[in-house]
Coordinates of N, CA, C and O in Angstrom, one line a residue:
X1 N 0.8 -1.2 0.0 CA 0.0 0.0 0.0 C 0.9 1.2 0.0 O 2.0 1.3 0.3
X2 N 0.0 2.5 -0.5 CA 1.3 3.6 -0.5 C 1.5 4.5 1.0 O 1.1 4.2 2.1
X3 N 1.9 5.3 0.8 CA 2.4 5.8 2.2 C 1.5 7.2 2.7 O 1.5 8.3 2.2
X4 N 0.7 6.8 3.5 CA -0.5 7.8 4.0 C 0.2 9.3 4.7 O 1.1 9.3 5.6
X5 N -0.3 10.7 3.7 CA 0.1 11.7 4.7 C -0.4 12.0 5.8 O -1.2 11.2 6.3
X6 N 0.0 13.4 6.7 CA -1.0 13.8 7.6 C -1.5 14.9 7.3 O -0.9 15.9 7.1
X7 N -2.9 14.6 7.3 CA -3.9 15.8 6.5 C -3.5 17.1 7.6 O -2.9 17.1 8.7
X8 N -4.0 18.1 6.7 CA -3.8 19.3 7.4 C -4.9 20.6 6.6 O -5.3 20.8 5.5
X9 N -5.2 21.5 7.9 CA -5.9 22.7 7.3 C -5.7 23.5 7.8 O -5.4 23.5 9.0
X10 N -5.7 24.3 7.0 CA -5.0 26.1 6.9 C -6.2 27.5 7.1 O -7.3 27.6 6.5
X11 N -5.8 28.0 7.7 CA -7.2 29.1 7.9 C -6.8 30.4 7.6 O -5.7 30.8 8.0
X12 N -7.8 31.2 7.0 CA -7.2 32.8 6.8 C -7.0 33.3 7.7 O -7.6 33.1 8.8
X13 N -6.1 34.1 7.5 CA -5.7 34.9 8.6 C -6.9 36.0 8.6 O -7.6 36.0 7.6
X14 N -7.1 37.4 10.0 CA -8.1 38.5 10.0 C -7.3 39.6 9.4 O -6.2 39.5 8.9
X15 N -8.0 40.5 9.7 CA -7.8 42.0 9.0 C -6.4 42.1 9.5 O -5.6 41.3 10.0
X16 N -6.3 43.7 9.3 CA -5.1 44.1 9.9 C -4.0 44.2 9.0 O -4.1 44.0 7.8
X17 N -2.7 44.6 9.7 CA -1.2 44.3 8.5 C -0.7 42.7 8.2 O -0.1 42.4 7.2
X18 N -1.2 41.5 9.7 CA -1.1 40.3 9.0 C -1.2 39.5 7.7 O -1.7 39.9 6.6
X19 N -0.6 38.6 8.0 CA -1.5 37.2 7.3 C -0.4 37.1 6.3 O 0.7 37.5 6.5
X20 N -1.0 36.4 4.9 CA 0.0 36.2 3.9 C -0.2 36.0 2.6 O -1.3 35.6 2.3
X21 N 0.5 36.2 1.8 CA -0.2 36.8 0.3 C -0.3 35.4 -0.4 O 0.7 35.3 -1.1
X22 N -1.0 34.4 -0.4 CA -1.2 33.2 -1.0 C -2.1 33.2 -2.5 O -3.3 33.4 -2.5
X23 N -1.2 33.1 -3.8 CA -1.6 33.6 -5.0 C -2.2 32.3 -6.6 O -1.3 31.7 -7.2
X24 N -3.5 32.1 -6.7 CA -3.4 31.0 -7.9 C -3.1 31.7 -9.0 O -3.6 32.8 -9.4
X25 N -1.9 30.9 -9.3 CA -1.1 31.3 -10.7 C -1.7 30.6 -11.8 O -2.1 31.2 -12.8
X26 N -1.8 29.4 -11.7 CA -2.1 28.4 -13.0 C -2.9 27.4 -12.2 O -2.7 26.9 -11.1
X27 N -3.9 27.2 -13.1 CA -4.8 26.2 -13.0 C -5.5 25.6 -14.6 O -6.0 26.2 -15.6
X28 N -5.5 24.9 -14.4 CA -6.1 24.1 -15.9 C -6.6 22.3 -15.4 O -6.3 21.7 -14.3
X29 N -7.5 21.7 -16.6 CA -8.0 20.3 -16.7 C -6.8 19.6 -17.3 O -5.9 20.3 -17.8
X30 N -6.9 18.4 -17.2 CA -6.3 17.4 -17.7 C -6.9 16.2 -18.1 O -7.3 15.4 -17.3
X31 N -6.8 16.1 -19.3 CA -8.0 14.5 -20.1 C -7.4 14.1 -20.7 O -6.6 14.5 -21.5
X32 N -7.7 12.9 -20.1 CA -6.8 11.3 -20.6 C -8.4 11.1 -21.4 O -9.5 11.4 -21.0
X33 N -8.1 10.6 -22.3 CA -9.5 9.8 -23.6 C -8.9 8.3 -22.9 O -7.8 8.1 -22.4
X34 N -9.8 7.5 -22.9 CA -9.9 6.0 -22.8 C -9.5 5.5 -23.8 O -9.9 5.7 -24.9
X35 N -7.9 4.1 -23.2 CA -7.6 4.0 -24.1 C -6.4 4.7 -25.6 O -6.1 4.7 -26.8
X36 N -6.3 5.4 -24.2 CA -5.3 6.6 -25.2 C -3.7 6.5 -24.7 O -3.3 5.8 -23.7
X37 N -2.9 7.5 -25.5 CA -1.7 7.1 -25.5 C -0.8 8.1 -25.0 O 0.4 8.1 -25.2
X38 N -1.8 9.4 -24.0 CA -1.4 10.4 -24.0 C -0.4 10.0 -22.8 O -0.9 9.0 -22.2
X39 N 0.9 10.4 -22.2 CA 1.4 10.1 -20.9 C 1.9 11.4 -20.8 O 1.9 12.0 -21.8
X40 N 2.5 12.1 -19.5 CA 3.5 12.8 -19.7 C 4.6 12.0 -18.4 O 4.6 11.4 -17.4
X41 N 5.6 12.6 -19.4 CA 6.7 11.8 -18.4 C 7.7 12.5 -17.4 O 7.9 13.7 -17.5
X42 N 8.2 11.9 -16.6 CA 9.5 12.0 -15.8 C 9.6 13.8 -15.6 O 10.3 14.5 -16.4
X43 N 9.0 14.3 -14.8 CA 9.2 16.3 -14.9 C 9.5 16.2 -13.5 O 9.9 15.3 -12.7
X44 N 9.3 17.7 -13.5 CA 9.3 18.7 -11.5 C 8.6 19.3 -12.6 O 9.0 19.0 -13.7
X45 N 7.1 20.5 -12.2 CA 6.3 21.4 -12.3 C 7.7 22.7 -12.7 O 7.9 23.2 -13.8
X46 N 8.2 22.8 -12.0 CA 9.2 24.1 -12.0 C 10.4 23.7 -12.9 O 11.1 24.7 -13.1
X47 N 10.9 22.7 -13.5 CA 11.5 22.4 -14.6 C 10.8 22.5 -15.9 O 11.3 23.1 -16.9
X48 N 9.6 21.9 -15.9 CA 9.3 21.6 -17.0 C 7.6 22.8 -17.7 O 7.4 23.3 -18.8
X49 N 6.7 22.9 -16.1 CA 5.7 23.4 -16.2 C 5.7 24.9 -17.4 O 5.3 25.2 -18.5
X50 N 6.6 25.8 -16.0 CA 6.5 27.4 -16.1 C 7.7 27.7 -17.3 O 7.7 28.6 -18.1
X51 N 8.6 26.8 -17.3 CA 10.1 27.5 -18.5 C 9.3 28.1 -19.4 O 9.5 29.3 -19.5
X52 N 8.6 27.7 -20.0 CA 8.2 28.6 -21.5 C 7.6 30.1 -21.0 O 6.9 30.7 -21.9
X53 N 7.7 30.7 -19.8 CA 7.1 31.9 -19.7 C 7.8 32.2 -18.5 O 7.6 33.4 -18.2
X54 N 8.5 31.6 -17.7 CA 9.0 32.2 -16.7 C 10.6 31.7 -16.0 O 10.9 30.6 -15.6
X55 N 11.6 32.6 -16.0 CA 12.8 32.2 -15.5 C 12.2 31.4 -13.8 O 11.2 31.5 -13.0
X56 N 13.6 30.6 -13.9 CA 13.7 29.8 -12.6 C 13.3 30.3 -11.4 O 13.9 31.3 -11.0
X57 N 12.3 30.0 -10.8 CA 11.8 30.3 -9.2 C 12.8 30.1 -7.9 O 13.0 28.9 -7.6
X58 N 13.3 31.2 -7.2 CA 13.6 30.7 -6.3 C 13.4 29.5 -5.5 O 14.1 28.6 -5.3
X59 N 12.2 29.8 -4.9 CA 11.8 28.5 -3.9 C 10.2 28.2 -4.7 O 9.5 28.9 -5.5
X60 N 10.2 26.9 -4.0 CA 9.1 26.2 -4.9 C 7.8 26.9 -4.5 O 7.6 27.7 -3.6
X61 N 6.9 26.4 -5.4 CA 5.4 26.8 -5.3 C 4.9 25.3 -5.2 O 5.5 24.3 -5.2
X62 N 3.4 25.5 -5.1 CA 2.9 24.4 -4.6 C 1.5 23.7 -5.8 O 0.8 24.3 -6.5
X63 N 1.6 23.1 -5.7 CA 0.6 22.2 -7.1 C -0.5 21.2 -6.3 O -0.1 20.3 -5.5
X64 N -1.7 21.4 -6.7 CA -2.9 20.7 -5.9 C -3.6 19.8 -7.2 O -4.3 20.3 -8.1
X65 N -3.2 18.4 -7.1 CA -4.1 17.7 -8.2 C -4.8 16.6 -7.6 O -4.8 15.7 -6.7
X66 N -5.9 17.3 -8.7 CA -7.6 16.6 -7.9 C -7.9 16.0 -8.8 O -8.1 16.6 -9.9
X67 N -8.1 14.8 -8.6 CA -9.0 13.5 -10.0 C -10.3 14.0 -9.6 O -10.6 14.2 -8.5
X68 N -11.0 14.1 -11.1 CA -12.5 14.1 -10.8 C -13.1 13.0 -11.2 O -14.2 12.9 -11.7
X69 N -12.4 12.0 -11.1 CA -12.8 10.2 -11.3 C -11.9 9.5 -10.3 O -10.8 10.1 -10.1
X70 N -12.1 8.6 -9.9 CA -11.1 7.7 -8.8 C -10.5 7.1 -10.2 O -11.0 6.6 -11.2
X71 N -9.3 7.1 -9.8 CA -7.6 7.1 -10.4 C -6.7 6.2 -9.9 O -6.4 6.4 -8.7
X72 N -6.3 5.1 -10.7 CA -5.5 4.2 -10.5 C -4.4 3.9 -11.1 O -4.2 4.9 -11.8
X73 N -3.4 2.9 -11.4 CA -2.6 2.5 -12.5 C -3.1 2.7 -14.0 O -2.4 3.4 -14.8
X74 N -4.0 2.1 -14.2 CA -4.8 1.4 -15.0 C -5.8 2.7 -15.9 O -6.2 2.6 -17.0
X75 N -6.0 4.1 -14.8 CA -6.2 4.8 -15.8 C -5.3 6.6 -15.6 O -5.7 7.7 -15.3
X76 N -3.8 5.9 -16.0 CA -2.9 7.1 -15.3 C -2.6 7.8 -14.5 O -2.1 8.9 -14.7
X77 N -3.0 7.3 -13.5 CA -3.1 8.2 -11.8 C -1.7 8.7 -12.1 O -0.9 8.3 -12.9
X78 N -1.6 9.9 -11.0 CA -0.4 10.5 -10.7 C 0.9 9.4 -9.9 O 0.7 9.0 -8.7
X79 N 2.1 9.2 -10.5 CA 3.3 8.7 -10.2 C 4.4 9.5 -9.4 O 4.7 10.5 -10.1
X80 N 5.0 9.4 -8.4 CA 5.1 10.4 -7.8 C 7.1 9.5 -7.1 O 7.2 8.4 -6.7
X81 N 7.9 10.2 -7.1 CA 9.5 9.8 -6.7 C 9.4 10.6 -5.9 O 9.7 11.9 -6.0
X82 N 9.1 9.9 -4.9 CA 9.5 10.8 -3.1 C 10.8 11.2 -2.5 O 11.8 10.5 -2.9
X83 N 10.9 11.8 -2.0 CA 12.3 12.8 -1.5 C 13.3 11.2 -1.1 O 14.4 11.0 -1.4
X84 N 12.5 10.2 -0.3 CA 13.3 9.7 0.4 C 13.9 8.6 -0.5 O 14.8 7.7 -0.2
X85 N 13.1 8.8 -1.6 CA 13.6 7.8 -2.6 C 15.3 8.5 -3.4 O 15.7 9.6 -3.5
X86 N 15.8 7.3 -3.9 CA 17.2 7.5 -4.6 C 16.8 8.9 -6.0 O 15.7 8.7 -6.5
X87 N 17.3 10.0 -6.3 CA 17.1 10.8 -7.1 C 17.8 11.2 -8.0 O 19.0 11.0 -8.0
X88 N 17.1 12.0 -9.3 CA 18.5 12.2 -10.0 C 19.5 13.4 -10.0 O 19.5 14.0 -9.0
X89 N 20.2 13.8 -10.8 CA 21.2 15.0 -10.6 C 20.5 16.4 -10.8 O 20.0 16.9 -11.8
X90 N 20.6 16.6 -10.0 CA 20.0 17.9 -9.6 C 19.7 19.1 -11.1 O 18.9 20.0 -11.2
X91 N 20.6 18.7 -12.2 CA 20.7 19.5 -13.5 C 19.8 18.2 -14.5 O 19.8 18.4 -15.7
X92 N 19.3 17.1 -14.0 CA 18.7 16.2 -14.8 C 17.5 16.3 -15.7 O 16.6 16.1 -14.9
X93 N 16.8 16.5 -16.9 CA 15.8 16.4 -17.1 C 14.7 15.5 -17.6 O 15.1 14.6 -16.9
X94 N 13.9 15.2 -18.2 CA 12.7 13.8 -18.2 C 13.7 13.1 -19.4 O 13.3 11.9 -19.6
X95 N 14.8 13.5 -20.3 CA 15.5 12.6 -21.0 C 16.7 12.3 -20.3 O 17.5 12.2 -21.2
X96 N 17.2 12.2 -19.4 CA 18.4 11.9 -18.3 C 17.9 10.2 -18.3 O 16.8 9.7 -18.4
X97 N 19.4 9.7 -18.2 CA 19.4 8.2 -18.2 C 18.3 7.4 -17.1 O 17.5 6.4 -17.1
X98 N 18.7 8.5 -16.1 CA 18.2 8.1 -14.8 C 17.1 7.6 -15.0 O 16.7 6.6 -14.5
X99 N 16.1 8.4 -15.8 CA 14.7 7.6 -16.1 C 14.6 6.6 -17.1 O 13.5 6.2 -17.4
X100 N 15.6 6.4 -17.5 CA 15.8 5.3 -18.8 C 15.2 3.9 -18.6 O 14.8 3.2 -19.5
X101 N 15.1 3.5 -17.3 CA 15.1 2.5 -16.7 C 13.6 2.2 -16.5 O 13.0 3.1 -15.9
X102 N 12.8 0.6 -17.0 CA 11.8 0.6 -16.8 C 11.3 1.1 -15.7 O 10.3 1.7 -15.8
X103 N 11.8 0.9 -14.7 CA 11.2 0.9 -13.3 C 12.3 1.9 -12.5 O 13.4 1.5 -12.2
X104 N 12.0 3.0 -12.3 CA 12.6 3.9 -11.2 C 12.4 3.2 -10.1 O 11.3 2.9 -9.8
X105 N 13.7 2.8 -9.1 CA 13.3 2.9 -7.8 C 12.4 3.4 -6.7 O 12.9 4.4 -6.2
X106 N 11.2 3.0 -6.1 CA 10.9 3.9 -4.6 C 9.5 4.8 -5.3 O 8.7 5.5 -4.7
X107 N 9.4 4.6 -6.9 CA 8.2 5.4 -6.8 C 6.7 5.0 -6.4 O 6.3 3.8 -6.4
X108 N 5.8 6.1 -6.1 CA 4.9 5.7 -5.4 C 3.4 5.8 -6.5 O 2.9 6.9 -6.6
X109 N 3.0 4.9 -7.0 CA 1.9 4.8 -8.0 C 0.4 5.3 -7.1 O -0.2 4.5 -6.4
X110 N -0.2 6.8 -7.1 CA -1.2 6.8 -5.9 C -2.7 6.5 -6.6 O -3.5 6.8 -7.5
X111 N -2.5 5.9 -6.0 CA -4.3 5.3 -6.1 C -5.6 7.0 -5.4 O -5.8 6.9 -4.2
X112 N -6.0 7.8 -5.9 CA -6.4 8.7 -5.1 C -8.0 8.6 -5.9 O -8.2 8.7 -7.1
X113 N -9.3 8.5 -4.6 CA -10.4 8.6 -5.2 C -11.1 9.9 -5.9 O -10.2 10.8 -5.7
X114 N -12.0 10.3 -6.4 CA -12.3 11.4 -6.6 C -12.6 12.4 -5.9 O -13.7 12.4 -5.3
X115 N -12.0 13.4 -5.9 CA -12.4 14.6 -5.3 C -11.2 15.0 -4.1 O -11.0 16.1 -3.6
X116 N -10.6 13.7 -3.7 CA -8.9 13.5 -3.0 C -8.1 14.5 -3.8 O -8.4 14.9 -4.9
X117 N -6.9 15.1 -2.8 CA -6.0 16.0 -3.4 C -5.2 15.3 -3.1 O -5.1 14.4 -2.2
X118 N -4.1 15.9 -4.3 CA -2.7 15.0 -3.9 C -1.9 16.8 -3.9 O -2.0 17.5 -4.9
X119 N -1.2 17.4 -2.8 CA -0.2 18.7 -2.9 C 1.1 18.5 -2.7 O 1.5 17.9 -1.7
X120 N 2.1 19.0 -3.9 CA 3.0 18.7 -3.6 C 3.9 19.8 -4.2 O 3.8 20.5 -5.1
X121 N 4.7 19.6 -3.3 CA 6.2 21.2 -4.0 C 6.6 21.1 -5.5 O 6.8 20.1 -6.2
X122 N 6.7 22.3 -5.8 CA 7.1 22.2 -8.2 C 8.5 21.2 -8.2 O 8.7 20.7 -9.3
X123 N 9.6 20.8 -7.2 CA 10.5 20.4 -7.3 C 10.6 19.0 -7.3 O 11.6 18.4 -7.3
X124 N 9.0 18.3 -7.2 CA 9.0 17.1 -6.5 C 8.8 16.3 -8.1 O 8.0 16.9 -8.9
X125 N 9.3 15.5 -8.3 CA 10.3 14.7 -9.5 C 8.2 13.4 -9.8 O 7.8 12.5 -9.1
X126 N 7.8 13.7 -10.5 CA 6.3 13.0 -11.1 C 6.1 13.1 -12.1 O 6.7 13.9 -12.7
X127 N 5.3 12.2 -12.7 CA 5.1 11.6 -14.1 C 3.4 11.0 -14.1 O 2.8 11.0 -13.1
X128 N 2.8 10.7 -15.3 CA 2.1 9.6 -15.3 C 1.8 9.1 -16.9 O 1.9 9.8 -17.9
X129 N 1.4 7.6 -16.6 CA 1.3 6.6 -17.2 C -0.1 7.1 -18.7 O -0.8 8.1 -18.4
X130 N -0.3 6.5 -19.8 CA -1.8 6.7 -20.4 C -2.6 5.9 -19.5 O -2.2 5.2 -18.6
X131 N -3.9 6.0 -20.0 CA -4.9 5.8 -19.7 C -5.4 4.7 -20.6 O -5.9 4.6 -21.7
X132 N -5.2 3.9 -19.7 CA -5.5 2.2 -20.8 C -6.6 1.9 -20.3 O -6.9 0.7 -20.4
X133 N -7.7 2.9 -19.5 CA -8.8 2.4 -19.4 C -10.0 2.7 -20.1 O -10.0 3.7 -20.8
X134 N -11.2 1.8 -20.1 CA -12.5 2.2 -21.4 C -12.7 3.9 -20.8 O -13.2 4.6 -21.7
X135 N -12.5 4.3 -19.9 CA -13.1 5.8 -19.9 C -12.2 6.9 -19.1 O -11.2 6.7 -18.3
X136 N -12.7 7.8 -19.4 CA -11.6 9.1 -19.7 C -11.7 9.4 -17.8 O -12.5 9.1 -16.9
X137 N -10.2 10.2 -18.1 CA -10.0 10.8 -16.9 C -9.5 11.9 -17.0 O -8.5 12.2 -17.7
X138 N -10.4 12.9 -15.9 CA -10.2 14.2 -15.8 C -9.4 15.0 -14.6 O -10.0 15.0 -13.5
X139 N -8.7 15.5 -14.6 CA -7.8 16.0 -13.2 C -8.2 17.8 -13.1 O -8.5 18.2 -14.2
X140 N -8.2 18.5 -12.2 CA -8.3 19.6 -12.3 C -7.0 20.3 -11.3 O -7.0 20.6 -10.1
X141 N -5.9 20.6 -12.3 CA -4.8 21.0 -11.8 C -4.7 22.6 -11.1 O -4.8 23.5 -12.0
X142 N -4.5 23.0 -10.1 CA -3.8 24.4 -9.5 C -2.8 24.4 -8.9 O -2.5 23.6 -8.1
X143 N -2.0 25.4 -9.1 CA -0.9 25.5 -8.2 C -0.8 27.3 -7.8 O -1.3 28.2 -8.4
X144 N 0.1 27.2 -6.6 CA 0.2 28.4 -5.6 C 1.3 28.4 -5.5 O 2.2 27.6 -5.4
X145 N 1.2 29.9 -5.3 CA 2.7 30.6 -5.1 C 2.5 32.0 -3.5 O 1.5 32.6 -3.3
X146 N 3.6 32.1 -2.9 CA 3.6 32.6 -1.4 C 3.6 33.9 -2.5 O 4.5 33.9 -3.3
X147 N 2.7 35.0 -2.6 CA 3.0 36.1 -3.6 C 3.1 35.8 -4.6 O 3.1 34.6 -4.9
X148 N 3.1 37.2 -5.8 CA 2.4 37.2 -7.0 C 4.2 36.5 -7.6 O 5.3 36.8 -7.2
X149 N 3.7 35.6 -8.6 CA 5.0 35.3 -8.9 C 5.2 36.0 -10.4 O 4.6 36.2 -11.4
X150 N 6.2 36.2 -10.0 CA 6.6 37.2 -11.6 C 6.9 36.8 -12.7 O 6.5 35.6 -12.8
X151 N 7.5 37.0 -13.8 CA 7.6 36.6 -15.1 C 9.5 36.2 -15.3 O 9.9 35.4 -16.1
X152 N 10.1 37.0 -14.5 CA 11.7 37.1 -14.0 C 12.0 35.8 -12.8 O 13.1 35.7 -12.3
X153 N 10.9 35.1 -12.6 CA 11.0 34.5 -11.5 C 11.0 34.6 -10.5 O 11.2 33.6 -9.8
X154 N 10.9 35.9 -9.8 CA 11.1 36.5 -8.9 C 9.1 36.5 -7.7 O 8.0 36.3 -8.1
X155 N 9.6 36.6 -6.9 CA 8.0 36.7 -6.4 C 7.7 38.4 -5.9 O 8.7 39.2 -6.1
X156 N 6.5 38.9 -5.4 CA 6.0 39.9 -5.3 C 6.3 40.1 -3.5 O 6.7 41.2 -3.2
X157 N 6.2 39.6 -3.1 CA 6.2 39.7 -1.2 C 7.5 39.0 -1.4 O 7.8 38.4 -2.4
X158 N 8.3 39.2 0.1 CA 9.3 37.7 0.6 C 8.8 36.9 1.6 O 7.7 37.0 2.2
X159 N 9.7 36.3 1.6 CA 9.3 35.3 2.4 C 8.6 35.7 3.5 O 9.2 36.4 4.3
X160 N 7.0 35.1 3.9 CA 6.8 35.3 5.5 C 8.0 34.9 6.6 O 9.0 34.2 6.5
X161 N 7.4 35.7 7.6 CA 8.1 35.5 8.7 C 7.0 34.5 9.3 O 6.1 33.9 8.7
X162 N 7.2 34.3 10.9 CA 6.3 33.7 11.7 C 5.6 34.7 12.4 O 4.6 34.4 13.0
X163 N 6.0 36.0 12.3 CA 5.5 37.1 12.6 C 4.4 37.4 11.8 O 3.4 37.7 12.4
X164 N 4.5 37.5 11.0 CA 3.4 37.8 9.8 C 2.3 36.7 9.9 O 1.4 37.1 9.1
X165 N 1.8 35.5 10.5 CA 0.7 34.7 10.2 C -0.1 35.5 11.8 O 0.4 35.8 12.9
X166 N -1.0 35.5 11.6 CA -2.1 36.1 12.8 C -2.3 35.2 13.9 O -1.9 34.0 13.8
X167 N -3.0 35.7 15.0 CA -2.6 34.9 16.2 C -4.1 33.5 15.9 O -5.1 33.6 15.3
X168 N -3.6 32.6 16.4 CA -5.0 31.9 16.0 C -5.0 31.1 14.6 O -5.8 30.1 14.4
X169 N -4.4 31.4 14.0 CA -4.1 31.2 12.9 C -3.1 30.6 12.0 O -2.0 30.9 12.4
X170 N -3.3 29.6 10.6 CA -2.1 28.8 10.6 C -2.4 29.3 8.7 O -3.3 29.0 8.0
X171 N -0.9 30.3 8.5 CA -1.3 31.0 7.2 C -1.0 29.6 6.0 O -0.1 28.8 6.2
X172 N -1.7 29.6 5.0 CA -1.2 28.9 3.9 C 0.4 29.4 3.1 O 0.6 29.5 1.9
X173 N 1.0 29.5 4.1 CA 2.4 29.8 3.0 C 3.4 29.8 4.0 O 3.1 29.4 5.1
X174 N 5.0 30.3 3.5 CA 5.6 30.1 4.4 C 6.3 28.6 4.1 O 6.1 27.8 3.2
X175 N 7.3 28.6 5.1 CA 8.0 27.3 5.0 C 7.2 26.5 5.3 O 7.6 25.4 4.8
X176 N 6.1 26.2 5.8 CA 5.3 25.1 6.7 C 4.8 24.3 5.6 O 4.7 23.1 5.4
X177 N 4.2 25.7 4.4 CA 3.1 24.6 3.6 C 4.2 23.8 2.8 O 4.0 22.5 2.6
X178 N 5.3 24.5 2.2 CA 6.0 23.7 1.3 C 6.8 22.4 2.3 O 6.9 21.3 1.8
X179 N 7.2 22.7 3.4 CA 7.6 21.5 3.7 C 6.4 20.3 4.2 O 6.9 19.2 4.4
X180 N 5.0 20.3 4.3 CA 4.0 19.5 4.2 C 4.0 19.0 3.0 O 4.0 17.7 3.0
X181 N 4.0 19.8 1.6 CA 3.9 19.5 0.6 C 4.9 18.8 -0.1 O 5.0 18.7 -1.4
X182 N 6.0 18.3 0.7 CA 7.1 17.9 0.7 C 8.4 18.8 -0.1 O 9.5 18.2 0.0
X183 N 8.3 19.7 -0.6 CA 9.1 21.1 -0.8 C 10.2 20.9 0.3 O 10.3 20.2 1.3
X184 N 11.5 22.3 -0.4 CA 12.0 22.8 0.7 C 13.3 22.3 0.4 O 14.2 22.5 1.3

């Protein structure tokens, strides 16, 4: 079986000079046709996603993918090479040897039902398979950035402090979310 996170929720912060600038940058569908041959392979979100419009990000942003059908092997679920797993060189991209190999070590094939999120940092090394099943599958992808992220790569705010989240309150950004989302 694969390896269970620990859920977590985040609450806005109140008025005032607090809280923290938490921004959707990109969001789009994703359809597999049944039966089809579409895959994408071996990326990080921040290697492969943003390059056609945006220089390298400092630190990672965060990516929320949601099946709007329960998602398995069988009809391309999200494939996913966890931090603790063996990785490749840090200047590697989806044509590096390293993925050459039928089977990467350590990765985690997630079974996630509909309407389940999977969040994970742009740096975190995923792929998936086509869709060899009779019916289509739909994902609705978002990802977030701590501030407006710019076109230079650069973001709009810096980094929160722990000062900056309100009392009571646990802000969506910050080192916390990226290291949940396995980031960092």
């Amino acid at each position: 079986g694969g390896r269970r996170t620990q859920a977590w929720r985040g609450r806005r912060g109140g008025g005032g000079g607090g809280g923290c600038d938490v921004r959707l940058f990109n969001e789009h569908y994703v359809v597999k046709e049944g039966g089809g041959v579409v895959a994408f392979g071996w990326h990080t979100d921040a290697n492969e996603q943003l390059m056609m419009c945006l220089a390298p990000t400092p630190r990672p942003y965060v990516s929320i993918w949601v099946p709007l059908q329960d998602t398995d092997a069988a009809n391309g679920t999200l494939e996913m090479l966890p931090r603790e797993a063996r990785q490749p060189p840090r200047d590697a991209d989806k044509h590096h040897p390293f993925f050459a190999a039928d089977a990467v070590e350590g990765v985690e094939v997630l079974a996630v039902r509909a309407g389940g999120a999977v969040v994970f940092a742009s740096d975190i090394w995923h792929r998936s398979a086509p869709n060899r099943s009779a019916h289509v599958r739909r994902v609705f992808y978002a990802q977030f950035s701590r501030g407006a992220l710019l076109a230079d790569g650069t973001y709009s705010s810096p980094d929160p402090s722990p000062q900056s989240v309100p009392a009571g309150g646990e802000c969506l950004c910050g080192e916390s979310l990226v290291e949940r989302a396995g980031g960092g």
